[in-house]
Short mmCIF file of C-alpha atoms in Angstrom, two decimals:
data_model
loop_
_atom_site.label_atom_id
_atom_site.label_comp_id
_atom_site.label_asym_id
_atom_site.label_seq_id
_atom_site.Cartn_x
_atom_site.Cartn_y
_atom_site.Cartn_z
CA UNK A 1 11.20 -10.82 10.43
CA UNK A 2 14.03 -8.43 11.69
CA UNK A 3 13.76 -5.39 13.87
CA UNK A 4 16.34 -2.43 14.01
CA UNK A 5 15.89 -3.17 18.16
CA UNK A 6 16.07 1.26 17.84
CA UNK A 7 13.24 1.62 15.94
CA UNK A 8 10.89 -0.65 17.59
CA UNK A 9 7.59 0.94 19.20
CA UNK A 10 4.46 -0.19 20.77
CA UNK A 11 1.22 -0.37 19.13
CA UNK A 12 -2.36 -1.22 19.86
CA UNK A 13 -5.62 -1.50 18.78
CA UNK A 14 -8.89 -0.50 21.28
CA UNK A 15 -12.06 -1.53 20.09
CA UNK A 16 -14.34 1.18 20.42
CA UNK A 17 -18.09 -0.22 19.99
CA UNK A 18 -18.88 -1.97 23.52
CA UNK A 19 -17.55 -4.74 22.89
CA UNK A 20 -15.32 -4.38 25.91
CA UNK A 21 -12.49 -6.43 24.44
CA UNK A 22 -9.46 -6.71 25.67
CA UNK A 23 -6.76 -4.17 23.62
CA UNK A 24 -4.71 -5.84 21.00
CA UNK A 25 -0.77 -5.09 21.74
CA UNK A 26 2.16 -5.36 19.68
CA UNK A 27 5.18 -4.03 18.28
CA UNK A 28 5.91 -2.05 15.56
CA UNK A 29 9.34 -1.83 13.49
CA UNK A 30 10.45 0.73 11.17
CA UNK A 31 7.51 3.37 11.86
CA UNK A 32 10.42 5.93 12.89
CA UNK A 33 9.27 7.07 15.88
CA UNK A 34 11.72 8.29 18.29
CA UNK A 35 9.58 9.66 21.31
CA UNK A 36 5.68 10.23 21.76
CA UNK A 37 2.65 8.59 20.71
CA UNK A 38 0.19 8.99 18.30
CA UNK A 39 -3.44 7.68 18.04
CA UNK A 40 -6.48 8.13 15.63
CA UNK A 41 -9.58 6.22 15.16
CA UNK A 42 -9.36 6.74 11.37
CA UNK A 43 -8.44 3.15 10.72
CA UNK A 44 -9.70 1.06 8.01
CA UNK A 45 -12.15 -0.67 7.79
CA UNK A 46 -13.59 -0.98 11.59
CA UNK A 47 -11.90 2.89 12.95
CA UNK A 48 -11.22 1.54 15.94
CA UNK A 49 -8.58 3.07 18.09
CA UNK A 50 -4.89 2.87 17.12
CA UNK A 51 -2.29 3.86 18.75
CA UNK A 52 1.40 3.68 18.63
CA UNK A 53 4.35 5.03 20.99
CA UNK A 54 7.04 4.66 22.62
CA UNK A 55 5.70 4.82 26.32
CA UNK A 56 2.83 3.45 27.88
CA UNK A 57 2.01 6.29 29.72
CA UNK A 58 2.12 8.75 26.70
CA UNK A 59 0.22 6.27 24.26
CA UNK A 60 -2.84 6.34 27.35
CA UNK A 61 -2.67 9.96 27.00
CA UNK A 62 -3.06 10.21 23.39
CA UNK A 63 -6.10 7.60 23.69
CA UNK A 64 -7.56 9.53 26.23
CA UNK A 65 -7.45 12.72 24.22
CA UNK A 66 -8.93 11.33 21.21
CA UNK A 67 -11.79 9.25 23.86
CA UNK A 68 -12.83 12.94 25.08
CA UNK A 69 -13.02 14.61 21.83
CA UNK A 70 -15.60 12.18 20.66
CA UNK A 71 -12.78 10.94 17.93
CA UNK A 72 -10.29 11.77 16.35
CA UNK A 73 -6.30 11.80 16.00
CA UNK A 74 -3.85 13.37 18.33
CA UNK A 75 -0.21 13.57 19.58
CA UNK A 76 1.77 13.86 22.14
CA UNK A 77 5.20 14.18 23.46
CA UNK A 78 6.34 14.69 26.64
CA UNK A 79 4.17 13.92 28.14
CA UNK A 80 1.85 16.26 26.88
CA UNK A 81 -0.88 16.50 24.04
CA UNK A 82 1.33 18.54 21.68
CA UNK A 83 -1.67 18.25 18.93
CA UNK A 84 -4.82 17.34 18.48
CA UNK A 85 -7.85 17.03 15.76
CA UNK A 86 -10.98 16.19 16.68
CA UNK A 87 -13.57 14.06 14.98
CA UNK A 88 -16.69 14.21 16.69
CA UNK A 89 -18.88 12.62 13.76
CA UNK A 90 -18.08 8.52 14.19
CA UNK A 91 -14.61 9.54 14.58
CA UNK A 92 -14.45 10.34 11.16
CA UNK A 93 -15.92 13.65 10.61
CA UNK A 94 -15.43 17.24 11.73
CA UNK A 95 -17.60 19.98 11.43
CA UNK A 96 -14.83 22.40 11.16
CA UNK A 97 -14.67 24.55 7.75
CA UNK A 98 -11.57 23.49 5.03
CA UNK A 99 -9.72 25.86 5.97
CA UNK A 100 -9.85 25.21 9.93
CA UNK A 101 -9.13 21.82 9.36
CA UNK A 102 -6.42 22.63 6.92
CA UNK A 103 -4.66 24.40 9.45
CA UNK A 104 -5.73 21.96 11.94
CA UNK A 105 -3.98 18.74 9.97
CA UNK A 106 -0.86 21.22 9.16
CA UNK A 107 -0.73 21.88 13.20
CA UNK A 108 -1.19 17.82 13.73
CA UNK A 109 1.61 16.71 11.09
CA UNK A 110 3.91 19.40 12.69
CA UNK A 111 3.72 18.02 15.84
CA UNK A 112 4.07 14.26 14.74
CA UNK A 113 7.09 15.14 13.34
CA UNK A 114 9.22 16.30 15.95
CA UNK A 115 8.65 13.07 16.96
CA UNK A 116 11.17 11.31 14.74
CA UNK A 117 11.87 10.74 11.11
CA UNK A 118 7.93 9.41 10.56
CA UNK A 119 6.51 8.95 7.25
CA UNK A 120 5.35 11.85 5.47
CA UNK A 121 1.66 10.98 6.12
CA UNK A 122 2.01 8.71 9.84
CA UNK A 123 -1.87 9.03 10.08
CA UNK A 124 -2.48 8.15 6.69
CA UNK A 125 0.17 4.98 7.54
CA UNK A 126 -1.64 4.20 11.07
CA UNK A 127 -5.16 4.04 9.00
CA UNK A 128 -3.97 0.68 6.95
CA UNK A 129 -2.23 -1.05 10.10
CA UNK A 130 -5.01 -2.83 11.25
CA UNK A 131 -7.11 -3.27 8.02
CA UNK A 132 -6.81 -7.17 7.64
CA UNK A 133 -7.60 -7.56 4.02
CA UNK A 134 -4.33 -6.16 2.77
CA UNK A 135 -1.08 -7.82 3.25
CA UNK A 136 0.82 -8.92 5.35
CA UNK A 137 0.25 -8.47 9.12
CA UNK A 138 -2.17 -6.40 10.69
CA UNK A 139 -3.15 -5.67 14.43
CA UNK A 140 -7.27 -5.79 14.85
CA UNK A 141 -9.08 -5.72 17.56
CA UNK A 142 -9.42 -9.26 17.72
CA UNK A 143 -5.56 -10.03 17.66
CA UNK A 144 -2.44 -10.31 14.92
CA UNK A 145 -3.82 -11.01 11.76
CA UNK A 146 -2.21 -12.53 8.56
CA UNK A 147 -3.65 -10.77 5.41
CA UNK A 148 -1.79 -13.46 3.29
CA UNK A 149 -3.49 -16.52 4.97
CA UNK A 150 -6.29 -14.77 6.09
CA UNK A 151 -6.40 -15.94 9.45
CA UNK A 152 -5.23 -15.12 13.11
CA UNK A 153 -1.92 -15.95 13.67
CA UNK A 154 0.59 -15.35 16.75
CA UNK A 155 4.55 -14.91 16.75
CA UNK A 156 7.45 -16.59 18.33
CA UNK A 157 10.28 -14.76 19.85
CA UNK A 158 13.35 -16.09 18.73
CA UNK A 159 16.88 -14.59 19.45
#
């Protein structure tokens, strides 16, 4: 596996159901982010927390964000939430009419973008990096997981 050393950001995973594990880290190439963080806890099939940036002090204040609104998915940039949608019901659900959330999601996607050349659904993307039954590897809770081999696996560093 090759990374564009550029396009290489941080991700984790924060279990969210008292548990009290330890976050999973790692990093993710080719996700095109350029600055900022984004997190959600719409992430299949356990919705834990993901979140992926570039800093660790902006990716804390995206998890933060989506901690106090009882769920949800947000952005920042700049150090500063430049979007954010909450999901108070499991982290999945809003109460919020169609049309609010509409606007809502438009608002969100706006602001994810001007943090690089993302694809054209990052939250959508973000929801299927940590579900382990779908190739290849995915970040749980519990650590790096190979969907092929269905097992835990770890990485070597090589130059």
């Amino acid at each position: 596996m090759v990374f564009d050393r550029d396009d290489v950001s941080f991700i984790a995973v924060l279990e969210r159901y008292g548990q009290r594990l330890a976050p999973a880290c790692g990093l993710l190439g080719g996700f095109g982010l350029n600055e900022g963080a984004l997190a959600a806890t719409v992430s299949h099939d356990s919705h834990n927390i993901v979140v992926i940036g570039r800093s660790a002090e902006e990716m804390a204040l995206a998890v933060n964000q989506v901690i106090q609104d009882g769920g949800g998915l947000c952005v920042v940039r700049n150090g500063q939430v430049q979007s954010h949608l909450p999901l108070p019901i499991a982290g999945l659900m809003s109460t919020d009419t169609a049309q609010s959330l509409a606007e809502q999601i438009d608002a969100l996607k706006a602001a994810a973008r001007e943090c690089g050349p993302l694809p054209d659904e990052p939250f959508i993307q973000m929801a299927f990096l940590s579900l382990p039954v779908i190739p290849a590897l995915k970040l749980t809770s519990q650590g790096l997981f190979d969907g092929e081999k269905f097992a835990f696996t770890t990485l070597e560093v090589t130059e």
